[in-house]
Amino acid sequence: MAEPVAHRRPGGSPLRTPSTHRGVEAMERHEPRQVPGSGGTIRVASVPANHVYVRHLSPPEGDRVTRLADPRPCGAPSGSQQWWPPVMLDPGWVDEHADTFDVFHLHFGFDAQNPEALKELLASLRRNGKPLVYTVHDLVNPHHVDEGAHRAQLDVLIPGADRLITLTPGAAQEIAARWGRTATVLPHPHVVEPDGLLRPRPRPRHDAFTVGLHAKSIRPNMDPLPVVRVLADVMPELPGAALRVDCHPDVDDPESHWYAPGVLDELRGMSSEGRLDLSVHNYFDDDALWDYLIGLDVSVLPYRFGTHSGWLEACYDLGTTVVAPSCGFYAQQRPCLIYGHDRQGLDAASLRDAVRTAYQERPVRRADPVERGAERFRIARAHEALYAGLL
């Protein structure tokens, strides 16, 4: 799921009942909740654990699923929340800690593992009698230009997992077609924390119309310049519309892994011509990201390949319209406008049409906080039942 939020490395019964405030109250409680007659605690070795998607796989008040904390990688300072590279992917860690968990659940973080290393991980889990659950967030890796390496990893993980989860029906259909496996479809839980949903930031009232494109550090699945050029051309046709483009300074640093020569030069030139407002800054923290997103009427995702998006989920939580590419399964995740963009190139006409539609209709597709809470509860119950079924 590429960027579950901002910069961190990257969808049963209701919470109570959506028609009352009891669902809101349940989201606000954080005390452990008893599950009558449901057995003991289920201990999950989750890779990772301290990630917004994974944290929101349990309801705020807790359930009987306990996820082990991410072990600090060798060399990480005491107190660090660094989880990369994931220590739990080491077969030796599995052998040594097999008595501390019941289920191993892999989400992402295995970029650096070659297929042989993943086979060794599976062998370690099998000899210790530990089932593997794998959530297929990415059918293509947004950090790889060549999808061959990720495909080889999936060729180990998807056939080898005891249970598969994915976020959309389209991804499940592709998994069935490519590997002959059935994946349980569970939606992405909310990204904004419960307090932010229940006491939401008000969307600003203004006559202006702000279209935003955040290029971040321009990872391989992004192709922002062709998208920005089209957006800059269409803005003068929309009275009161403005284009804001953000990116990180490392794209202009020759020593950086993310160096993208010439990109900022062109963006600065367009900014000096008054065609867009350019903001170059370091990673937003969560509060700054929410403020940024809620200040946009539209967020355009400049991806040419991908599968799912945490950024889209955050926009849905905050009521910011998303214009998403036709690659991947974004339209199945949450309501959004679609334009043509994939490895074959950009359909400029469809991008112009999507932005014009957003401008004319001004849709506000903001998640209902109680429904989001009820959905999270259902997702948590589905994970708990899946784990219990394996045990």
mmCIF file of C-alpha atoms in Angstrom:
data_model
loop_
_atom_site.group_PDB
_atom_site.id
_atom_site.type_symbol
_atom_site.label_atom_id
_atom_site.label_comp_id
_atom_site.label_asym_id
_atom_site.label_seq_id
_atom_site.Cartn_x
_atom_site.Cartn_y
_atom_site.Cartn_z
ATOM 1 C CA MET A 1 0.000 0.000 0.000
ATOM 2 C CA ALA A 2 2.802 2.156 -0.777
ATOM 3 C CA GLU A 3 2.435 5.124 1.462
ATOM 4 C CA PRO A 4 0.081 4.163 4.292
ATOM 5 C CA VAL A 5 0.452 7.673 5.397
ATOM 6 C CA ALA A 6 2.781 10.518 4.611
ATOM 7 C CA HIS A 7 6.376 9.365 4.864
ATOM 8 C CA ARG A 8 6.403 6.284 7.064
ATOM 9 C CA ARG A 9 7.679 3.095 5.446
ATOM 10 C CA PRO A 10 5.124 4.051 3.111
ATOM 11 C CA GLY A 11 -9.811 -1.774 3.621
ATOM 12 C CA GLY A 12 -19.989 -8.115 11.424
ATOM 13 C CA SER A 13 -21.662 -6.167 13.866
ATOM 14 C CA PRO A 14 -21.094 -2.457 14.268
ATOM 15 C CA LEU A 15 -19.069 -0.847 16.988
ATOM 16 C CA ARG A 16 -22.258 -0.513 18.953
ATOM 17 C CA THR A 17 -24.932 0.762 16.625
ATOM 18 C CA PRO A 18 -24.331 3.483 14.005
ATOM 19 C CA SER A 19 -27.678 5.129 14.756
ATOM 20 C CA THR A 20 -26.635 6.168 18.260
ATOM 21 C CA HIS A 21 -23.739 7.908 19.941
ATOM 22 C CA ARG A 22 -22.627 4.650 21.518
ATOM 23 C CA GLY A 23 -20.409 3.983 18.511
ATOM 24 C CA VAL A 24 -18.668 7.306 19.110
ATOM 25 C CA GLU A 25 -18.214 6.489 22.777
ATOM 26 C CA ALA A 26 -16.722 3.115 21.911
ATOM 27 C CA MET A 27 -14.157 4.732 19.638
ATOM 28 C CA GLU A 28 -13.096 7.024 22.460
ATOM 29 C CA ARG A 29 -12.575 4.292 25.059
ATOM 30 C CA HIS A 30 -9.169 2.723 25.331
ATOM 31 C CA GLU A 31 -9.544 0.264 28.197
ATOM 32 C CA PRO A 32 -9.103 -3.432 27.327
ATOM 33 C CA ARG A 33 -12.397 -5.074 26.387
ATOM 34 C CA GLN A 34 -13.360 -8.567 27.510
ATOM 35 C CA VAL A 35 -14.521 -11.006 24.843
ATOM 36 C CA PRO A 36 -16.872 -13.453 26.564
ATOM 37 C CA GLY A 37 -16.378 -17.103 25.683
ATOM 38 C CA SER A 38 -13.849 -16.343 22.982
ATOM 39 C CA GLY A 39 -10.801 -18.033 24.453
ATOM 40 C CA GLY A 40 -7.448 -16.626 25.387
ATOM 41 C CA THR A 41 -5.155 -14.026 23.931
ATOM 42 C CA ILE A 42 -3.921 -14.518 20.378
ATOM 43 C CA ARG A 43 -0.312 -13.394 20.080
ATOM 44 C CA VAL A 44 0.651 -12.114 16.642
ATOM 45 C CA ALA A 45 4.154 -11.456 15.335
ATOM 46 C CA SER A 46 3.263 -8.648 12.937
ATOM 47 C CA VAL A 47 5.656 -7.226 10.361
ATOM 48 C CA PRO A 48 5.423 -4.398 11.110
ATOM 49 C CA ALA A 49 3.415 -3.669 14.276
ATOM 50 C CA ASN A 50 3.887 0.077 14.805
ATOM 51 C CA HIS A 51 2.298 1.222 11.586
ATOM 52 C CA VAL A 52 -1.008 3.046 11.315
ATOM 53 C CA TYR A 53 -2.640 0.335 9.188
ATOM 54 C CA VAL A 54 -1.624 -2.420 11.598
ATOM 55 C CA ARG A 55 -2.458 -0.450 14.740
ATOM 56 C CA HIS A 56 -5.977 0.061 13.427
ATOM 57 C CA LEU A 57 -6.558 -3.661 12.941
ATOM 58 C CA SER A 58 -7.724 -3.750 16.565
ATOM 59 C CA PRO A 59 -10.518 -1.554 17.942
ATOM 60 C CA PRO A 60 -9.427 1.367 20.159
ATOM 61 C CA GLU A 61 -10.695 -0.380 23.297
ATOM 62 C CA GLY A 62 -8.642 -3.471 22.475
ATOM 63 C CA ASP A 63 -9.496 -7.098 21.824
ATOM 64 C CA ARG A 64 -7.888 -10.437 22.511
ATOM 65 C CA VAL A 65 -5.325 -10.014 19.732
ATOM 66 C CA THR A 66 -1.935 -8.850 21.013
ATOM 67 C CA ARG A 67 0.699 -7.837 18.475
ATOM 68 C CA LEU A 68 4.327 -8.089 19.514
ATOM 69 C CA ALA A 69 6.262 -4.838 19.493
ATOM 70 C CA ASP A 70 8.647 -4.336 16.586
ATOM 71 C CA PRO A 71 12.121 -5.406 17.720
ATOM 72 C CA ARG A 72 14.686 -2.661 17.194
ATOM 73 C CA PRO A 73 17.113 -3.465 14.395
ATOM 74 C CA CYS A 74 20.715 -4.022 15.412
ATOM 75 C CA GLY A 75 22.324 -0.640 15.926
ATOM 76 C CA ALA A 76 19.083 1.273 16.461
ATOM 77 C CA PRO A 77 19.343 3.456 19.597
ATOM 78 C CA SER A 78 17.462 2.589 22.753
ATOM 79 C CA GLY A 79 13.957 4.020 22.643
ATOM 80 C CA SER A 80 13.973 4.207 18.835
ATOM 81 C CA GLN A 81 10.753 3.332 17.014
ATOM 82 C CA GLN A 82 12.729 2.346 13.925
ATOM 83 C CA TRP A 83 11.476 -0.985 12.577
ATOM 84 C CA TRP A 84 13.368 -1.225 9.333
ATOM 85 C CA PRO A 85 14.837 -3.690 8.451
ATOM 86 C CA PRO A 86 12.312 -5.951 10.220
ATOM 87 C CA VAL A 87 14.112 -8.228 12.668
ATOM 88 C CA MET A 88 11.201 -10.693 12.673
ATOM 89 C CA LEU A 89 11.993 -11.696 9.082
ATOM 90 C CA ASP A 90 15.166 -13.411 10.273
ATOM 91 C CA PRO A 91 14.533 -17.195 10.523
ATOM 92 C CA GLY A 92 16.810 -17.191 13.561
ATOM 93 C CA TRP A 93 14.503 -14.745 15.304
ATOM 94 C CA VAL A 94 11.550 -17.051 14.578
ATOM 95 C CA ASP A 95 13.406 -20.067 15.985
ATOM 96 C CA GLU A 96 14.435 -18.161 19.097
ATOM 97 C CA HIS A 97 11.066 -16.512 19.783
ATOM 98 C CA ALA A 98 8.611 -19.157 18.563
ATOM 99 C CA ASP A 99 7.175 -19.556 22.068
ATOM 100 C CA THR A 100 6.236 -15.853 22.195
ATOM 101 C CA PHE A 101 3.703 -15.790 19.323
ATOM 102 C CA ASP A 102 0.905 -17.885 17.850
ATOM 103 C CA VAL A 103 0.537 -16.422 14.343
ATOM 104 C CA PHE A 104 2.987 -14.654 12.027
ATOM 105 C CA HIS A 105 1.369 -11.866 9.990
ATOM 106 C CA LEU A 106 3.356 -10.217 7.207
ATOM 107 C CA HIS A 107 2.243 -6.896 5.721
ATOM 108 C CA PHE A 108 5.244 -5.197 4.165
ATOM 109 C CA GLY A 109 8.892 -4.500 4.872
ATOM 110 C CA PHE A 110 10.358 -7.456 3.005
ATOM 111 C CA ASP A 111 11.790 -5.354 0.139
ATOM 112 C CA ALA A 112 15.358 -6.404 0.909
ATOM 113 C CA GLN A 113 14.587 -10.135 1.238
ATOM 114 C CA ASN A 114 15.399 -12.247 -1.795
ATOM 115 C CA PRO A 115 13.202 -15.262 -2.569
ATOM 116 C CA GLU A 116 15.630 -17.693 -0.927
ATOM 117 C CA ALA A 117 15.542 -15.690 2.313
ATOM 118 C CA LEU A 118 11.744 -15.732 2.253
ATOM 119 C CA LYS A 119 11.758 -19.498 1.676
ATOM 120 C CA GLU A 120 13.983 -19.852 4.744
ATOM 121 C CA LEU A 121 11.517 -17.738 6.736
ATOM 122 C CA LEU A 122 8.628 -19.982 5.660
ATOM 123 C CA ALA A 123 10.637 -23.085 6.535
ATOM 124 C CA SER A 124 11.354 -21.673 9.996
ATOM 125 C CA LEU A 125 7.664 -20.951 10.559
ATOM 126 C CA ARG A 126 6.693 -24.458 9.446
ATOM 127 C CA ARG A 127 9.186 -26.283 11.644
ATOM 128 C CA ASN A 128 7.949 -24.244 14.594
ATOM 129 C CA GLY A 129 4.296 -24.892 13.756
ATOM 130 C CA LYS A 130 3.465 -21.207 13.208
ATOM 131 C CA PRO A 131 0.895 -20.258 10.552
ATOM 132 C CA LEU A 132 1.632 -17.411 8.160
ATOM 133 C CA VAL A 133 -0.949 -14.766 7.247
ATOM 134 C CA TYR A 134 0.070 -12.445 4.431
ATOM 135 C CA THR A 135 -1.831 -9.272 3.573
ATOM 136 C CA VAL A 136 -1.166 -8.467 -0.069
ATOM 137 C CA HIS A 137 -1.017 -4.689 0.019
ATOM 138 C CA ASP A 138 1.081 -4.354 -3.141
ATOM 139 C CA LEU A 139 0.865 -6.502 -6.245
ATOM 140 C CA VAL A 140 3.564 -4.263 -7.679
ATOM 141 C CA ASN A 141 6.117 -2.525 -5.499
ATOM 142 C CA PRO A 142 5.921 1.278 -5.781
ATOM 143 C CA HIS A 143 9.607 1.492 -4.852
ATOM 144 C CA HIS A 144 10.847 -0.735 -7.715
ATOM 145 C CA VAL A 145 11.139 0.264 -11.362
ATOM 146 C CA ASP A 146 11.402 -3.400 -12.384
ATOM 147 C CA GLU A 147 8.591 -5.473 -10.906
ATOM 148 C CA GLY A 148 10.497 -8.719 -11.405
ATOM 149 C CA ALA A 149 12.028 -8.744 -7.915
ATOM 150 C CA HIS A 150 8.704 -8.137 -6.201
ATOM 151 C CA ARG A 151 6.979 -10.725 -8.393
ATOM 152 C CA ALA A 152 9.597 -13.279 -7.348
ATOM 153 C CA GLN A 153 8.916 -12.463 -3.697
ATOM 154 C CA LEU A 154 5.172 -12.860 -4.233
ATOM 155 C CA ASP A 155 5.798 -16.193 -5.942
ATOM 156 C CA VAL A 156 7.141 -17.407 -2.592
ATOM 157 C CA LEU A 157 4.792 -15.643 -0.175
ATOM 158 C CA ILE A 158 1.404 -16.061 -1.838
ATOM 159 C CA PRO A 159 1.638 -19.832 -2.443
ATOM 160 C CA GLY A 160 3.339 -20.331 0.939
ATOM 161 C CA ALA A 161 0.964 -18.396 3.199
ATOM 162 C CA ASP A 162 -1.688 -20.247 5.202
ATOM 163 C CA ARG A 163 -4.168 -17.390 4.709
ATOM 164 C CA LEU A 164 -4.190 -14.376 2.399
ATOM 165 C CA ILE A 165 -5.854 -10.991 2.887
ATOM 166 C CA THR A 166 -6.072 -8.107 0.453
ATOM 167 C CA LEU A 167 -7.925 -4.796 0.363
ATOM 168 C CA THR A 168 -10.058 -4.850 -2.791
ATOM 169 C CA PRO A 169 -11.987 -7.344 -4.941
ATOM 170 C CA GLY A 170 -9.845 -6.510 -7.963
ATOM 171 C CA ALA A 171 -6.657 -7.412 -6.124
ATOM 172 C CA ALA A 172 -8.267 -10.653 -4.936
ATOM 173 C CA GLN A 173 -9.249 -11.495 -8.508
ATOM 174 C CA GLU A 174 -5.697 -10.900 -9.708
ATOM 175 C CA ILE A 175 -4.321 -13.109 -6.923
ATOM 176 C CA ALA A 176 -6.724 -15.876 -7.939
ATOM 177 C CA ALA A 177 -5.816 -15.537 -11.604
ATOM 178 C CA ARG A 178 -2.045 -15.430 -11.083
ATOM 179 C CA TRP A 179 -1.583 -17.864 -8.208
ATOM 180 C CA GLY A 180 -4.832 -19.796 -7.871
ATOM 181 C CA ARG A 181 -5.241 -18.645 -4.263
ATOM 182 C CA THR A 182 -8.272 -17.143 -2.539
ATOM 183 C CA ALA A 183 -7.680 -13.935 -0.589
ATOM 184 C CA THR A 184 -10.110 -12.591 2.008
ATOM 185 C CA VAL A 185 -11.058 -9.015 1.098
ATOM 186 C CA LEU A 186 -11.000 -6.638 4.070
ATOM 187 C CA PRO A 187 -11.006 -2.859 3.587
ATOM 188 C CA HIS A 188 -8.314 -0.511 4.791
ATOM 189 C CA PRO A 189 -9.193 0.906 8.230
ATOM 190 C CA HIS A 190 -9.262 4.636 8.856
ATOM 191 C CA VAL A 191 -5.907 6.432 8.876
ATOM 192 C CA VAL A 192 -6.721 9.547 10.907
ATOM 193 C CA GLU A 193 -6.784 8.694 14.609
ATOM 194 C CA PRO A 194 -10.202 8.354 16.299
ATOM 195 C CA ASP A 195 -9.973 11.746 18.006
ATOM 196 C CA GLY A 196 -9.422 13.357 14.625
ATOM 197 C CA LEU A 197 -12.478 11.604 13.215
ATOM 198 C CA LEU A 198 -14.768 12.324 16.137
ATOM 199 C CA ARG A 199 -13.645 15.929 16.567
ATOM 200 C CA PRO A 200 -12.869 16.654 12.944
ATOM 201 C CA ARG A 201 -10.987 19.638 11.646
ATOM 202 C CA PRO A 202 -13.535 21.819 9.867
ATOM 203 C CA ARG A 203 -12.972 22.106 6.155
ATOM 204 C CA PRO A 204 -12.175 25.733 5.293
ATOM 205 C CA ARG A 205 -14.931 27.733 3.646
ATOM 206 C CA HIS A 206 -13.564 29.636 0.674
ATOM 207 C CA ASP A 207 -14.341 30.550 -2.904
ATOM 208 C CA ALA A 208 -10.937 29.426 -4.143
ATOM 209 C CA PHE A 209 -10.365 25.932 -5.483
ATOM 210 C CA THR A 210 -7.022 24.368 -4.629
ATOM 211 C CA VAL A 211 -5.660 21.373 -6.507
ATOM 212 C CA GLY A 212 -2.676 19.725 -4.842
ATOM 213 C CA LEU A 213 -0.066 17.276 -6.052
ATOM 214 C CA HIS A 214 2.480 16.024 -3.531
ATOM 215 C CA ALA A 215 5.432 14.409 -5.283
ATOM 216 C CA LYS A 216 7.062 13.530 -1.960
ATOM 217 C CA SER A 217 10.483 12.062 -2.799
ATOM 218 C CA ILE A 218 9.393 10.919 -6.275
ATOM 219 C CA ARG A 219 9.594 7.196 -5.740
ATOM 220 C CA PRO A 220 9.735 5.030 -8.868
ATOM 221 C CA ASN A 221 5.966 4.688 -9.366
ATOM 222 C CA MET A 222 5.540 8.466 -9.578
ATOM 223 C CA ASP A 223 5.737 10.489 -12.770
ATOM 224 C CA PRO A 224 4.762 13.946 -11.527
ATOM 225 C CA LEU A 225 6.002 16.309 -14.229
ATOM 226 C CA PRO A 226 3.641 15.242 -17.060
ATOM 227 C CA VAL A 227 0.739 15.393 -14.591
ATOM 228 C CA VAL A 228 1.782 18.817 -13.294
ATOM 229 C CA ARG A 229 2.069 20.193 -16.825
ATOM 230 C CA VAL A 230 -1.509 19.195 -17.618
ATOM 231 C CA LEU A 231 -2.797 20.566 -14.316
ATOM 232 C CA ALA A 232 -0.996 23.871 -14.828
ATOM 233 C CA ASP A 233 -2.547 24.174 -18.294
ATOM 234 C CA VAL A 234 -6.098 23.539 -17.072
ATOM 235 C CA MET A 235 -6.002 25.937 -14.080
ATOM 236 C CA PRO A 236 -6.595 29.136 -16.127
ATOM 237 C CA GLU A 237 -9.841 27.597 -17.430
ATOM 238 C CA LEU A 238 -11.193 27.353 -13.855
ATOM 239 C CA PRO A 239 -11.835 30.776 -12.273
ATOM 240 C CA GLY A 240 -10.443 30.914 -8.738
ATOM 241 C CA ALA A 241 -8.489 27.674 -9.127
ATOM 242 C CA ALA A 242 -4.882 27.321 -8.031
ATOM 243 C CA LEU A 243 -2.332 24.531 -8.253
ATOM 244 C CA ARG A 244 -0.099 23.665 -5.294
ATOM 245 C CA VAL A 245 2.842 21.287 -5.788
ATOM 246 C CA ASP A 246 4.839 19.909 -2.870
ATOM 247 C CA CYS A 247 7.973 17.802 -2.807
ATOM 248 C CA HIS A 248 10.863 16.936 -0.536
ATOM 249 C CA PRO A 249 14.294 18.573 -0.852
ATOM 250 C CA ASP A 250 16.094 15.253 -1.304
ATOM 251 C CA VAL A 251 14.978 15.165 -4.954
ATOM 252 C CA ASP A 252 17.472 17.992 -5.547
ATOM 253 C CA ASP A 253 20.343 16.425 -3.574
ATOM 254 C CA PRO A 254 22.900 14.542 -5.741
ATOM 255 C CA GLU A 255 23.924 12.526 -2.669
ATOM 256 C CA SER A 256 20.373 11.339 -2.018
ATOM 257 C CA HIS A 257 18.907 8.026 -3.100
ATOM 258 C CA TRP A 258 15.896 10.055 -4.263
ATOM 259 C CA TYR A 259 17.842 12.479 -6.458
ATOM 260 C CA ALA A 260 15.748 13.406 -9.499
ATOM 261 C CA PRO A 261 17.798 15.852 -11.566
ATOM 262 C CA GLY A 262 15.896 18.569 -13.340
ATOM 263 C CA VAL A 263 12.550 18.052 -11.623
ATOM 264 C CA LEU A 264 12.802 20.943 -9.196
ATOM 265 C CA ASP A 265 14.321 23.160 -11.896
ATOM 266 C CA GLU A 266 11.203 22.764 -14.026
ATOM 267 C CA LEU A 267 8.853 23.171 -11.071
ATOM 268 C CA ARG A 268 10.646 26.332 -9.962
ATOM 269 C CA GLY A 269 10.390 27.696 -13.489
ATOM 270 C CA MET A 270 6.642 27.045 -13.569
ATOM 271 C CA SER A 271 6.316 28.639 -10.147
ATOM 272 C CA SER A 272 8.185 31.775 -11.244
ATOM 273 C CA GLU A 273 5.792 32.030 -14.194
ATOM 274 C CA GLY A 274 2.849 31.989 -11.770
ATOM 275 C CA ARG A 275 1.520 28.661 -13.043
ATOM 276 C CA LEU A 276 1.725 26.927 -9.661
ATOM 277 C CA ASP A 277 2.675 27.421 -6.027
ATOM 278 C CA LEU A 278 5.707 25.304 -5.135
ATOM 279 C CA SER A 279 6.490 24.181 -1.584
ATOM 280 C CA VAL A 280 9.721 22.265 -0.910
ATOM 281 C CA HIS A 281 9.920 20.924 2.617
ATOM 282 C CA ASN A 282 10.842 17.919 4.735
ATOM 283 C CA TYR A 283 8.335 15.208 5.662
ATOM 284 C CA PHE A 284 5.113 16.358 7.272
ATOM 285 C CA ASP A 285 4.292 14.937 10.668
ATOM 286 C CA ASP A 286 0.721 13.681 10.977
ATOM 287 C CA ASP A 287 -0.799 16.958 12.179
ATOM 288 C CA ALA A 288 0.915 18.918 9.415
ATOM 289 C CA LEU A 289 -0.209 16.339 6.858
ATOM 290 C CA TRP A 290 -3.835 16.545 7.969
ATOM 291 C CA ASP A 291 -3.688 20.355 7.797
ATOM 292 C CA TYR A 292 -2.186 20.138 4.318
ATOM 293 C CA LEU A 293 -4.786 17.680 3.027
ATOM 294 C CA ILE A 294 -7.763 19.469 4.489
ATOM 295 C CA GLY A 295 -6.562 22.681 2.871
ATOM 296 C CA LEU A 296 -6.902 21.064 -0.567
ATOM 297 C CA ASP A 297 -10.092 20.682 -2.524
ATOM 298 C CA VAL A 298 -8.470 17.998 -4.669
ATOM 299 C CA SER A 299 -5.420 15.765 -4.228
ATOM 300 C CA VAL A 300 -4.053 14.293 -7.461
ATOM 301 C CA LEU A 301 -2.122 11.025 -7.185
ATOM 302 C CA PRO A 302 0.629 10.987 -9.868
ATOM 303 C CA TYR A 303 1.189 7.212 -9.916
ATOM 304 C CA ARG A 304 1.871 5.217 -13.087
ATOM 305 C CA PHE A 305 1.688 1.888 -11.281
ATOM 306 C CA GLY A 306 0.517 0.748 -7.867
ATOM 307 C CA THR A 307 -2.155 -1.251 -6.085
ATOM 308 C CA HIS A 308 -3.646 0.478 -3.015
ATOM 309 C CA SER A 309 -3.131 3.801 -1.235
ATOM 310 C CA GLY A 310 -3.079 4.932 2.377
ATOM 311 C CA TRP A 311 -3.006 8.533 1.127
ATOM 312 C CA LEU A 312 -6.413 7.956 -0.458
ATOM 313 C CA GLU A 313 -7.723 6.679 2.884
ATOM 314 C CA ALA A 314 -6.466 9.776 4.692
ATOM 315 C CA CYS A 315 -8.167 12.014 2.124
ATOM 316 C CA TYR A 316 -11.397 10.081 2.623
ATOM 317 C CA ASP A 317 -11.135 10.567 6.387
ATOM 318 C CA LEU A 318 -10.726 14.328 5.896
ATOM 319 C CA GLY A 319 -13.116 14.946 2.990
ATOM 320 C CA THR A 320 -10.553 15.847 0.318
ATOM 321 C CA THR A 321 -11.515 14.706 -3.188
ATOM 322 C CA VAL A 322 -8.964 12.386 -4.793
ATOM 323 C CA VAL A 323 -8.164 12.207 -8.486
ATOM 324 C CA ALA A 324 -6.503 8.796 -8.804
ATOM 325 C CA PRO A 325 -4.862 7.006 -11.726
ATOM 326 C CA SER A 326 -6.431 4.134 -13.612
ATOM 327 C CA CYS A 327 -3.654 1.738 -12.607
ATOM 328 C CA GLY A 328 -4.192 -0.299 -9.457
ATOM 329 C CA PHE A 329 -7.471 -0.614 -7.580
ATOM 330 C CA TYR A 330 -7.904 2.855 -6.082
ATOM 331 C CA ALA A 331 -11.462 3.236 -7.349
ATOM 332 C CA GLN A 332 -12.424 0.084 -5.430
ATOM 333 C CA GLN A 333 -10.907 1.399 -2.213
ATOM 334 C CA ARG A 334 -12.835 4.615 -1.713
ATOM 335 C CA PRO A 335 -14.887 7.032 -3.833
ATOM 336 C CA CYS A 336 -12.593 8.988 -6.144
ATOM 337 C CA LEU A 337 -12.331 10.405 -9.645
ATOM 338 C CA ILE A 338 -10.195 8.428 -12.103
ATOM 339 C CA TYR A 339 -7.889 9.553 -14.904
ATOM 340 C CA GLY A 340 -5.845 7.461 -17.293
ATOM 341 C CA HIS A 341 -2.278 6.904 -16.082
ATOM 342 C CA ASP A 342 -0.251 3.718 -16.141
ATOM 343 C CA ARG A 343 3.052 2.335 -17.425
ATOM 344 C CA GLN A 344 1.896 3.090 -20.968
ATOM 345 C CA GLY A 345 1.634 6.796 -20.256
ATOM 346 C CA LEU A 346 -0.732 9.589 -19.291
ATOM 347 C CA ASP A 347 -4.160 10.306 -20.782
ATOM 348 C CA ALA A 348 -4.101 14.085 -20.517
ATOM 349 C CA ALA A 349 -7.711 14.533 -21.646
ATOM 350 C CA SER A 350 -9.058 12.294 -18.888
ATOM 351 C CA LEU A 351 -7.005 14.171 -16.289
ATOM 352 C CA ARG A 352 -8.399 17.502 -17.470
ATOM 353 C CA ASP A 353 -11.921 16.046 -17.395
ATOM 354 C CA ALA A 354 -11.496 14.708 -13.845
ATOM 355 C CA VAL A 355 -10.258 18.056 -12.542
ATOM 356 C CA ARG A 356 -13.068 19.920 -14.305
ATOM 357 C CA THR A 357 -15.615 17.522 -12.801
ATOM 358 C CA ALA A 358 -14.195 18.092 -9.323
ATOM 359 C CA TYR A 359 -14.295 21.849 -9.894
ATOM 360 C CA GLN A 360 -17.887 21.872 -11.165
ATOM 361 C CA GLU A 361 -19.377 19.417 -8.684
ATOM 362 C CA ARG A 362 -17.244 20.174 -5.589
ATOM 363 C CA PRO A 363 -17.860 16.717 -4.100
ATOM 364 C CA VAL A 364 -17.087 16.292 -0.398
ATOM 365 C CA ARG A 365 -16.779 12.573 0.280
ATOM 366 C CA ARG A 366 -15.874 12.691 3.933
ATOM 367 C CA ALA A 367 -16.029 9.503 5.967
ATOM 368 C CA ASP A 368 -18.730 9.296 8.607
ATOM 369 C CA PRO A 369 -16.809 8.826 11.882
ATOM 370 C CA VAL A 370 -19.259 6.341 13.373
ATOM 371 C CA GLU A 371 -19.296 4.290 10.178
ATOM 372 C CA ARG A 372 -15.496 4.376 10.101
ATOM 373 C CA GLY A 373 -15.492 3.131 13.689
ATOM 374 C CA ALA A 374 -17.970 0.378 12.887
ATOM 375 C CA GLU A 375 -15.901 -0.634 9.880
ATOM 376 C CA ARG A 376 -12.763 -0.808 12.017
ATOM 377 C CA PHE A 377 -14.607 -3.019 14.482
ATOM 378 C CA ARG A 378 -15.668 -5.376 11.692
ATOM 379 C CA ILE A 379 -12.124 -5.493 10.298
ATOM 380 C CA ALA A 380 -10.770 -6.304 13.759
ATOM 381 C CA ARG A 381 -13.322 -9.063 14.294
ATOM 382 C CA ALA A 382 -12.510 -10.554 10.892
ATOM 383 C CA HIS A 383 -8.795 -10.645 11.720
ATOM 384 C CA GLU A 384 -9.480 -12.159 15.138
ATOM 385 C CA ALA A 385 -11.667 -14.867 13.578
ATOM 386 C CA LEU A 386 -9.094 -15.601 10.881
ATOM 387 C CA TYR A 387 -6.323 -15.995 13.462
ATOM 388 C CA ALA A 388 -8.520 -18.146 15.691
ATOM 389 C CA GLY A 389 -9.420 -20.367 12.744
ATOM 390 C CA LEU A 390 -5.740 -21.070 12.131
ATOM 391 C CA LEU A 391 -5.242 -22.105 15.768
#
